[in-house]
mmCIF file of C-alpha atoms in Angstrom:
data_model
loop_
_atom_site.group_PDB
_atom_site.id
_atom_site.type_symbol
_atom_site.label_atom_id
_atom_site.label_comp_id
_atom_site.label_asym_id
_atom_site.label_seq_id
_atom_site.Cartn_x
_atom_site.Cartn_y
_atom_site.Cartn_z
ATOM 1 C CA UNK A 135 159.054 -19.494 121.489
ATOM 2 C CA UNK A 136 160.794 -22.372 119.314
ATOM 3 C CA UNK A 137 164.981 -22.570 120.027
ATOM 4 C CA UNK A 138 167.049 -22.002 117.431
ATOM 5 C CA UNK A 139 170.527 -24.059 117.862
ATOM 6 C CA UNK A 140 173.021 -22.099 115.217
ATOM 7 C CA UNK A 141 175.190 -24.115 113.547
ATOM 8 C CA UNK A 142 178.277 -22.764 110.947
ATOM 9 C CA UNK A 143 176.188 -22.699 108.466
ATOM 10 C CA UNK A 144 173.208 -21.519 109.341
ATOM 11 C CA UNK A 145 175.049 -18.618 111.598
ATOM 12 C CA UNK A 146 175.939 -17.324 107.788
ATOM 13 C CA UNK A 147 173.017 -17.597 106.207
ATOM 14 C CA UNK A 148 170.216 -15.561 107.057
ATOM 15 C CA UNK A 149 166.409 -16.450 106.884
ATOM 16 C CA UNK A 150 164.483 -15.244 103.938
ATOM 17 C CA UNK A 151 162.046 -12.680 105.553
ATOM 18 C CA UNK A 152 165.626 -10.675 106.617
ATOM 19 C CA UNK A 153 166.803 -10.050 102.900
ATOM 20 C CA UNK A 154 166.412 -6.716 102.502
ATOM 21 C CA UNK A 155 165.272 -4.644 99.123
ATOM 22 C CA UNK A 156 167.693 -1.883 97.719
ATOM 23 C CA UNK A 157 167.037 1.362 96.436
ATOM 24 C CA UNK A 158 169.738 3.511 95.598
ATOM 25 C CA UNK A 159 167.570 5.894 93.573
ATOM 26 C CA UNK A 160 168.028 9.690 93.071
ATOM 27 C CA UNK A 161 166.131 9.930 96.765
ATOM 28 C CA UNK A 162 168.930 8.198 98.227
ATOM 29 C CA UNK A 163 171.584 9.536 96.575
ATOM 30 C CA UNK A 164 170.765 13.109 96.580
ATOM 31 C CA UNK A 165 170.429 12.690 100.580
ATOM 32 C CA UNK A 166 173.861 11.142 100.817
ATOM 33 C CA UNK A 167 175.140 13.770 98.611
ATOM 34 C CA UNK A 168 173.826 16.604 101.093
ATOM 35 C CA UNK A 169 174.908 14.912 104.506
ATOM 36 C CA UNK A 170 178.583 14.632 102.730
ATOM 37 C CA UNK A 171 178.437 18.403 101.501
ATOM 38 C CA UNK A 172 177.869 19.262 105.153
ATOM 39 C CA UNK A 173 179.952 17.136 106.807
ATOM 40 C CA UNK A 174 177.148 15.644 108.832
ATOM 41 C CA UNK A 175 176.960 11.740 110.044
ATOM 42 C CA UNK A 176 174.025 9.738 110.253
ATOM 43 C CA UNK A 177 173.536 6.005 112.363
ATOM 44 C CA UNK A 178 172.247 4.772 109.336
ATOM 45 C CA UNK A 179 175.577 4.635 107.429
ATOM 46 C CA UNK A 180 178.027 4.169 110.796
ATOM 47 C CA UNK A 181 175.703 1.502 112.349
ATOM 48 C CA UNK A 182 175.062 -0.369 108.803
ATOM 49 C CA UNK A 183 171.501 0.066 109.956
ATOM 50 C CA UNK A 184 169.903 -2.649 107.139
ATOM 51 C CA UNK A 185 166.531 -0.256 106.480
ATOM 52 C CA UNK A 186 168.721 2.747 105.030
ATOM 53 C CA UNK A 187 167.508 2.267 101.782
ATOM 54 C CA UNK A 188 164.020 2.457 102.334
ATOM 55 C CA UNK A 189 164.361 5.864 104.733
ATOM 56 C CA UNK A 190 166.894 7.236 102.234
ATOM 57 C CA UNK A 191 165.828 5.957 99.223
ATOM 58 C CA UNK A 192 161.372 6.257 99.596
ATOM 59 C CA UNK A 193 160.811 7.931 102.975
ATOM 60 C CA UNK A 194 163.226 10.510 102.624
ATOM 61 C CA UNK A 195 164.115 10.349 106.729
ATOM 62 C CA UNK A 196 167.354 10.267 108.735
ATOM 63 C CA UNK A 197 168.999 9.859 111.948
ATOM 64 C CA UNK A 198 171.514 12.194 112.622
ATOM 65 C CA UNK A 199 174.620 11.733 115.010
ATOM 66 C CA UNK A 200 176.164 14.434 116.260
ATOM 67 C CA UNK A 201 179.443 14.544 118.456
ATOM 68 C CA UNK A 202 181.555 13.105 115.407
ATOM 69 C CA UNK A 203 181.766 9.669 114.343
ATOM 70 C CA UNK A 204 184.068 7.873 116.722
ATOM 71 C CA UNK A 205 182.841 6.653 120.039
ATOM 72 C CA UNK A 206 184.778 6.446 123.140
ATOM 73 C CA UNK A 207 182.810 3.074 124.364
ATOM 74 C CA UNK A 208 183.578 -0.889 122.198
ATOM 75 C CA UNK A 209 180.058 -2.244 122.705
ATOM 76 C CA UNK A 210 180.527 -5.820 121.320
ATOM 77 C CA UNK A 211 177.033 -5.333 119.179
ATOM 78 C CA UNK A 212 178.180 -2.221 117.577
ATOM 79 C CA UNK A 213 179.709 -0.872 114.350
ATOM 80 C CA UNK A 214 180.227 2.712 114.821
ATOM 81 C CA UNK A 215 184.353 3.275 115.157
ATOM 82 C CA UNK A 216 185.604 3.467 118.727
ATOM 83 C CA UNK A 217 188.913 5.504 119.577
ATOM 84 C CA UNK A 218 189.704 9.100 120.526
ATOM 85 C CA UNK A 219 186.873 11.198 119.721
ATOM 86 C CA UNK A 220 187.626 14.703 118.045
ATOM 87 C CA UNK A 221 187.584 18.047 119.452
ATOM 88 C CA UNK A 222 183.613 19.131 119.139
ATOM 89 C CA UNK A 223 182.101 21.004 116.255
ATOM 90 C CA UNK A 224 180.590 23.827 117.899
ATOM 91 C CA UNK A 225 178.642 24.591 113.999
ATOM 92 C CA UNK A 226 177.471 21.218 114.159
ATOM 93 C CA UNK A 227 173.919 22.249 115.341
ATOM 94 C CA UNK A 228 173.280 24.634 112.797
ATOM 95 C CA UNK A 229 174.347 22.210 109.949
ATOM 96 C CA UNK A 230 172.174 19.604 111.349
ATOM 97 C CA UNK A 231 168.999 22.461 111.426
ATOM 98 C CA UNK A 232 169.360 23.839 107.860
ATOM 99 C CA UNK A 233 169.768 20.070 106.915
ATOM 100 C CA UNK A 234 166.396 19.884 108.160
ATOM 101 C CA UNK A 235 165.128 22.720 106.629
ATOM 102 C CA UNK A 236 166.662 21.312 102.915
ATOM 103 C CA UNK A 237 165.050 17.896 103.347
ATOM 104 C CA UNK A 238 161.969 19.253 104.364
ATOM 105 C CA UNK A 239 161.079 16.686 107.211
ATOM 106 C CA UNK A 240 158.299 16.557 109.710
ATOM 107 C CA UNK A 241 160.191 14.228 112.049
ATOM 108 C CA UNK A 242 163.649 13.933 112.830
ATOM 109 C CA UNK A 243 166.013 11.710 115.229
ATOM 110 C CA UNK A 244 168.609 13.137 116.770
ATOM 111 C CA UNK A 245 171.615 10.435 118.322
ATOM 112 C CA UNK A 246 175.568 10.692 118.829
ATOM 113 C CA UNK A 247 178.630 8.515 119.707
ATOM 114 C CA UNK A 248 178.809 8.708 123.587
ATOM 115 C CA UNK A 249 181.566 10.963 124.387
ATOM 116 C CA UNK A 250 182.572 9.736 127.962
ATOM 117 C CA UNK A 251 185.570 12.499 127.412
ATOM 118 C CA UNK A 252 183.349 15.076 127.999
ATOM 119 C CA UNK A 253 182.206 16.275 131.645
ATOM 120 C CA UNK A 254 178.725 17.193 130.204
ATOM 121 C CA UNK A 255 178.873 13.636 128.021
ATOM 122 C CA UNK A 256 177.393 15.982 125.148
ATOM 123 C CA UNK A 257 174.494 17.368 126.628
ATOM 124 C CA UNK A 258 174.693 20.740 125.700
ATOM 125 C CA UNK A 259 175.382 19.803 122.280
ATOM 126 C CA UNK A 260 172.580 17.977 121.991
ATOM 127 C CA UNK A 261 170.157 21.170 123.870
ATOM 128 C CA UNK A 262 171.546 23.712 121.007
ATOM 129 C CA UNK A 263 171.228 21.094 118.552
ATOM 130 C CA UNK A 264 167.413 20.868 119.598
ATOM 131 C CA UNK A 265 166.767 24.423 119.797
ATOM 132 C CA UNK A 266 168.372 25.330 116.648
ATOM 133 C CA UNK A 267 166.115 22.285 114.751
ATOM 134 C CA UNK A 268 163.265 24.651 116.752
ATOM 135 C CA UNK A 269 164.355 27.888 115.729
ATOM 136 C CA UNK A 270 164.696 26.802 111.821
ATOM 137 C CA UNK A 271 161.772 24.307 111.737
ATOM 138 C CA UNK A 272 159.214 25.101 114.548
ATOM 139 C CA UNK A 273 156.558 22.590 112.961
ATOM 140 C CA UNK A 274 159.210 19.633 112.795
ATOM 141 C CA UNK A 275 158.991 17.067 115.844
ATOM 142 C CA UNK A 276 162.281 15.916 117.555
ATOM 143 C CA UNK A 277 163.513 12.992 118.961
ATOM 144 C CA UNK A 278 166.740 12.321 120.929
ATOM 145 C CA UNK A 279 169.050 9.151 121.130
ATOM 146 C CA UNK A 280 171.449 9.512 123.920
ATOM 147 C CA UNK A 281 174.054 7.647 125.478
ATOM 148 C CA UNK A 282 173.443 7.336 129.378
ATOM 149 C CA UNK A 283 175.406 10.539 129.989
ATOM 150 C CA UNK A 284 177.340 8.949 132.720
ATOM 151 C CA UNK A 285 174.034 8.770 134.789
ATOM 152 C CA UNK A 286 174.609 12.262 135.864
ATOM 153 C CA UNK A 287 171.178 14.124 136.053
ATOM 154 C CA UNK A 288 172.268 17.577 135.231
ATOM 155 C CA UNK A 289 173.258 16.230 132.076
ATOM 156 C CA UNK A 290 169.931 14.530 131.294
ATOM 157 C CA UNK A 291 168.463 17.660 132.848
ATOM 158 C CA UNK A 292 170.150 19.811 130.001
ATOM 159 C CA UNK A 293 168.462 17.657 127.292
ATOM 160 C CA UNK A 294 165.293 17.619 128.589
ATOM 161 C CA UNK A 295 164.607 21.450 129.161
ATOM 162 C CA UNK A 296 165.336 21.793 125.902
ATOM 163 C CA UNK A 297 162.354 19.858 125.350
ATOM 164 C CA UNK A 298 162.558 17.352 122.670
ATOM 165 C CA UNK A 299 159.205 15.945 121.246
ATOM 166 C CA UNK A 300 160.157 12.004 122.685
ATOM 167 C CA UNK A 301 163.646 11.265 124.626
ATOM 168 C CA UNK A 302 164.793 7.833 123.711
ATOM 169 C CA UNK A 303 167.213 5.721 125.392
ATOM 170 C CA UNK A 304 168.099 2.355 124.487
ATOM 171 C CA UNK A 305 167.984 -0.343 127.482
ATOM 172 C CA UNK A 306 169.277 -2.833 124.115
ATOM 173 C CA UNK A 307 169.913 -6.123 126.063
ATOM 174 C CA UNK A 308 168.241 -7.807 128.632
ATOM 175 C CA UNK A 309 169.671 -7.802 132.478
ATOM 176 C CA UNK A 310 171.607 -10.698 132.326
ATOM 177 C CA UNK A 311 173.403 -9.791 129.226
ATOM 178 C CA UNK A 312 174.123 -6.144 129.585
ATOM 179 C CA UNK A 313 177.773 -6.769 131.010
ATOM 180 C CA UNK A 314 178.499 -8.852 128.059
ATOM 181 C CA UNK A 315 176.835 -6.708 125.654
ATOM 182 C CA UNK A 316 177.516 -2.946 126.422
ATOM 183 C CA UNK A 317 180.719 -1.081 127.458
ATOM 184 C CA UNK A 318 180.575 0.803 130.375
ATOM 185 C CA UNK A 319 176.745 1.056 130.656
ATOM 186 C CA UNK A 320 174.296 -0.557 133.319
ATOM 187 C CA UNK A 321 171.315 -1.700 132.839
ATOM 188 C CA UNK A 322 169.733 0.002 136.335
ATOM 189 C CA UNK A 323 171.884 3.115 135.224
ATOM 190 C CA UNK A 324 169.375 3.284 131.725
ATOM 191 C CA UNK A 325 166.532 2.623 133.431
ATOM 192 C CA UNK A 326 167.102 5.405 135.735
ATOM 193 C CA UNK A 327 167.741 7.675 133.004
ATOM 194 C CA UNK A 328 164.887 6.888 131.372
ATOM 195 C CA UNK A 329 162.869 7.356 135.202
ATOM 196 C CA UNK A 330 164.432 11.028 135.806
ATOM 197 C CA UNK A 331 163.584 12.284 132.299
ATOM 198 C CA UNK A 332 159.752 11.685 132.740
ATOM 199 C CA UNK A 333 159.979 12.957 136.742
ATOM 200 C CA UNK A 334 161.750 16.081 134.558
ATOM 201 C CA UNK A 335 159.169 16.382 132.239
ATOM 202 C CA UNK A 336 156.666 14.412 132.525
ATOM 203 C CA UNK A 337 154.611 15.536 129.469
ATOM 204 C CA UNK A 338 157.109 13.895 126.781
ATOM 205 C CA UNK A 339 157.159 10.714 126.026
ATOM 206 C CA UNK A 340 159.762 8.393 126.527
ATOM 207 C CA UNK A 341 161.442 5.113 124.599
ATOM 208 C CA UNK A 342 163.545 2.264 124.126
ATOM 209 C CA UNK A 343 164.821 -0.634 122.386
ATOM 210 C CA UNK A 344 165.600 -4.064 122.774
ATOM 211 C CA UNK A 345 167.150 -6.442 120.447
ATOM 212 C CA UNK A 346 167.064 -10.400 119.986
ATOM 213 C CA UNK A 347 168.934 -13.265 119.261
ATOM 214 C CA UNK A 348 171.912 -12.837 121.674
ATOM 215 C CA UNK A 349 170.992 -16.015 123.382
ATOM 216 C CA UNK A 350 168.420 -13.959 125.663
ATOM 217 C CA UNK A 351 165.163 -16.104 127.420
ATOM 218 C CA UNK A 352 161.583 -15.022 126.576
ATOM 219 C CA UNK A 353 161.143 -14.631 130.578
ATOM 220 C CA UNK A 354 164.059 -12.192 130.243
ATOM 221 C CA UNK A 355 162.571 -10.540 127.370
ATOM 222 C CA UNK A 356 159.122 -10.008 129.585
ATOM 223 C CA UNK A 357 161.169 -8.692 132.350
ATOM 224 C CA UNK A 358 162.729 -5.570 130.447
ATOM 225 C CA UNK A 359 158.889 -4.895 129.484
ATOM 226 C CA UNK A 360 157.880 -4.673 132.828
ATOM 227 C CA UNK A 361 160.943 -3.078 133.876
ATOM 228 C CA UNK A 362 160.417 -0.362 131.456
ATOM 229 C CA UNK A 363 157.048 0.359 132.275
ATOM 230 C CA UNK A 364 157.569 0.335 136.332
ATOM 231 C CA UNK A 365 159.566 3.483 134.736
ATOM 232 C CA UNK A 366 156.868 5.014 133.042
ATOM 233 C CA UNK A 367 158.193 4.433 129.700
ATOM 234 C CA UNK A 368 155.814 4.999 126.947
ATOM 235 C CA UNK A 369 157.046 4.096 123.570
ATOM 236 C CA UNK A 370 158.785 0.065 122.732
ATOM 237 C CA UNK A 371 160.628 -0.978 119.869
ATOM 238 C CA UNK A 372 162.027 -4.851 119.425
ATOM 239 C CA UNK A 373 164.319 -5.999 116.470
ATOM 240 C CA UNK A 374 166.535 -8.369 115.683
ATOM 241 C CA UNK A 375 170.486 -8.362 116.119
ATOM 242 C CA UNK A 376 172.267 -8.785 113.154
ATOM 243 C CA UNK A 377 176.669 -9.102 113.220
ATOM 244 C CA UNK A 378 178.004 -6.239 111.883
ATOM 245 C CA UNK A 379 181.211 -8.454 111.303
ATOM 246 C CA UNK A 380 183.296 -11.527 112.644
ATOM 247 C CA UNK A 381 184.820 -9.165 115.403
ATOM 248 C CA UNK A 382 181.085 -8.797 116.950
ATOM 249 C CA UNK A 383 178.854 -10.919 118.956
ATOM 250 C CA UNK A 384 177.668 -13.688 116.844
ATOM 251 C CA UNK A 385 173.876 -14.381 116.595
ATOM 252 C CA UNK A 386 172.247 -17.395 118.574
ATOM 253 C CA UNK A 387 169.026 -17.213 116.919
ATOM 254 C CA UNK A 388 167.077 -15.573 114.404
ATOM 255 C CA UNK A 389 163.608 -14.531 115.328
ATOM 256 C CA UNK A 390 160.428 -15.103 112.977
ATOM 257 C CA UNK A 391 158.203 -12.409 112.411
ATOM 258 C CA UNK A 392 155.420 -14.146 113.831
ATOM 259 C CA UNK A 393 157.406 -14.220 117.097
ATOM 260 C CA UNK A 394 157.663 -10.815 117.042
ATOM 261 C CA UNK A 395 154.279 -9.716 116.446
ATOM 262 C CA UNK A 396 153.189 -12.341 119.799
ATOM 263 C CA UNK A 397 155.664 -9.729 121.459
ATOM 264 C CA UNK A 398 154.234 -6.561 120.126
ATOM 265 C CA UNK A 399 151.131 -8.243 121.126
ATOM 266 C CA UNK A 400 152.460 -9.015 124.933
ATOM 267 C CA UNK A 401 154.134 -5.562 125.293
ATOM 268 C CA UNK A 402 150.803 -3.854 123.699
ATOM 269 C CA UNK A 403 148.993 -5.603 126.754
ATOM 270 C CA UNK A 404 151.678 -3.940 129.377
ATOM 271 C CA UNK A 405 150.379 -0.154 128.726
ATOM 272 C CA UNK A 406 152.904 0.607 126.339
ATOM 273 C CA UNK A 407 151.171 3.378 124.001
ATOM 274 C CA UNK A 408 152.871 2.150 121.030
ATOM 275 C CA UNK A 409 155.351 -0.485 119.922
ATOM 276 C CA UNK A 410 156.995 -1.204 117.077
ATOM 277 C CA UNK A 411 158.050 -5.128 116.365
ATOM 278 C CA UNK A 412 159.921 -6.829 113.287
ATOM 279 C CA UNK A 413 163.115 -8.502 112.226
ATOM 280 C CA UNK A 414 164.049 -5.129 110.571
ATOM 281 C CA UNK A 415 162.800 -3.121 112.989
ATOM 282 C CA UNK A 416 165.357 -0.400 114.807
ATOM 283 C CA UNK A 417 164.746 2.334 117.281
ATOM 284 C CA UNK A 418 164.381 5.135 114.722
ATOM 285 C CA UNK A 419 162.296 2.681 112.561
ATOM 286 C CA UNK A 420 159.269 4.827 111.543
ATOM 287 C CA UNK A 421 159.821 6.994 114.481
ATOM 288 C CA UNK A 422 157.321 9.471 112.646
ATOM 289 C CA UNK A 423 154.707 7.141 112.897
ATOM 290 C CA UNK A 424 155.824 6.583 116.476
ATOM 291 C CA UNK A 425 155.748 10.034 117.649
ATOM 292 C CA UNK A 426 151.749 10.472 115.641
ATOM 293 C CA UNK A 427 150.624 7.490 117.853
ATOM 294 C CA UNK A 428 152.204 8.809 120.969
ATOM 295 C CA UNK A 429 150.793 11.971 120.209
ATOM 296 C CA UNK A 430 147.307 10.651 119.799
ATOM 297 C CA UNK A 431 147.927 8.451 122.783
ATOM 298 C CA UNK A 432 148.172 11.630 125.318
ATOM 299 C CA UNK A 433 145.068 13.314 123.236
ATOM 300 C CA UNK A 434 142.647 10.105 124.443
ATOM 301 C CA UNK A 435 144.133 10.310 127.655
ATOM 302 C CA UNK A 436 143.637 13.914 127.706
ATOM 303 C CA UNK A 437 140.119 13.613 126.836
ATOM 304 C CA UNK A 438 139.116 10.652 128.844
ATOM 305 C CA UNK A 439 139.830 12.830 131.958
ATOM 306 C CA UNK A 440 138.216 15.614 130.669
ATOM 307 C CA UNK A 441 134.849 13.396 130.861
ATOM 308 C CA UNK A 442 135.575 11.882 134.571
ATOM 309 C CA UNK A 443 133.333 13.893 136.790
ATOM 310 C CA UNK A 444 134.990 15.178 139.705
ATOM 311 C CA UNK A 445 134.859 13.005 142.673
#
């Protein structure tokens, strides 16, 4: 991969395949009109994620984040608030569900704020928020975005026997970075999450995400691949960091999209059963068409030992 030395100017400007189309149509704003009428929080809007007008505004899909809005970790890539969390909103789950049921969606992502305040770290919030998206929606798939939960298994435990359609954890940095990128979490403490939930249940798949361009090496970058899949995860996404604001880490380099296709390419190679590689690209990014290609993934598999005669 080519360097990329940033200079002041060209730290401010950013390349031409990241300029992103908007669509504030009646899609968009009728879905930002329901999540405000029941006092429900998405990533998209805290996080600034940059594709929220195409999943609002054509797609018609959403991440939800439960646990309130304020997060008790200041990861230096971040833009969700960081302070005192409130008291939990025990009605939360069943907002979230008939939300569901209103926007009529056959995928949905489920994340939250972590809430190191809490013993459980949100767990069971996140269980009743899963059944209740069942009990409402039975043919809608679910996907979870936790924090580490403190790397205590019961709390991943709780999650998982709920039994959400793909768990997905975000490793976001590589190794060398982690301290300097994420409060409080390790990056042998996400791994292992991501290791107990398939011993747990082995059956669902499991993700992550890494972004670029905070001065990481392309060894480094190979590394978290291989690191992921010594712990059987299935699903990879890769995008590029982009500053929230001044406050936040600044970007080193900006990433073509022809470097990240040679990734999707590399990690492709590495067993992953799907991954998902662009500028623009963030861990909920098409997660629909993620969980379809998992899905299919386990049906081959299925099927190929089906034909292998017994030895």
């Amino acid at each position: 991969m080519t360097s990329c030395k940033p200079t002041k100017t060209e730290h401010q400007r950013k390349p031409e395949w990241l300029k992103i189309k908007l669509n504030t149509n009646d899609e968009y704003k009728g879905l930002k009109k329901l999540m405000r009428e029941n006092n429900l929080n998405t990533v998209c809007e805290e996080a600034k994620c940059p594709n929220i007008h195409e999943c609002w505004g054509s797609r018609r899909t959403a991440t939800f984040m439960i646990l309130g809005a304020i997060c008790t970790r200041a990861c230096r890539f971040c833009a969700v608030k960081t302070g005192l969390p409130n008291e939990l909103d025990l009605a939360e789950p069943e907002r979230v569900a008939d939300s569901v049921v209103i926007m009529n969606l056959k995928h949905v992502v489920v994340t939250a704020v972590a809430r190191d305040d809490l013993k459980d770290g949100g767990s069971e919030v996140f269980a009743e928020t899963i059944r209740a998206i069942r009990r409402k929606n039975p043919f809608t798939s679910i996907e979870v975005l936790p924090s580490d939960m403190g790397g205590i298994e019961q709390n991943i435990r709780n999650i998982m026997d709920a039994k959400p359609d793909i768990l997905n954890h975000n490793i976001e940095t590589v190794r060398r970075l982690t301290p300097r990128v994420r409060a409080r979490a390790k990056y042998d403490r996400s791994l292992e999450l991501l290791r107990r939930a398939k011993e747990m249940q082995p059956s669902i798949p499991t993700k992550s995400s890494l972004m670029l361009g905070l001065g990481e090496t392309h060894e480094e970058i190979i590394e978290v691949m291989d690191d992921l899949r010594a712990n059987n995860v299935d699903i990879m996404t890769i995008g590029q960091y982009l500053q929230p604001s001044k406050k936040h880490l600044p970007v080193l380099k900006y990433y073509t999209p022809a470097e990240f296709g040679e990734l999707r390419k590399i990690a492709m190679s590495k067993g992953f059963s799907h991954c998902e590689a662009g500028p623009l690209v963030r861990s909920s990014y098409h997660a629909d068409e993620q969980v379809n290609a998992a899905a299919k993934q386990r049906q081959l598999q299925g099927e190929e030992l089906l034909a292998t005669p017994n030895s």
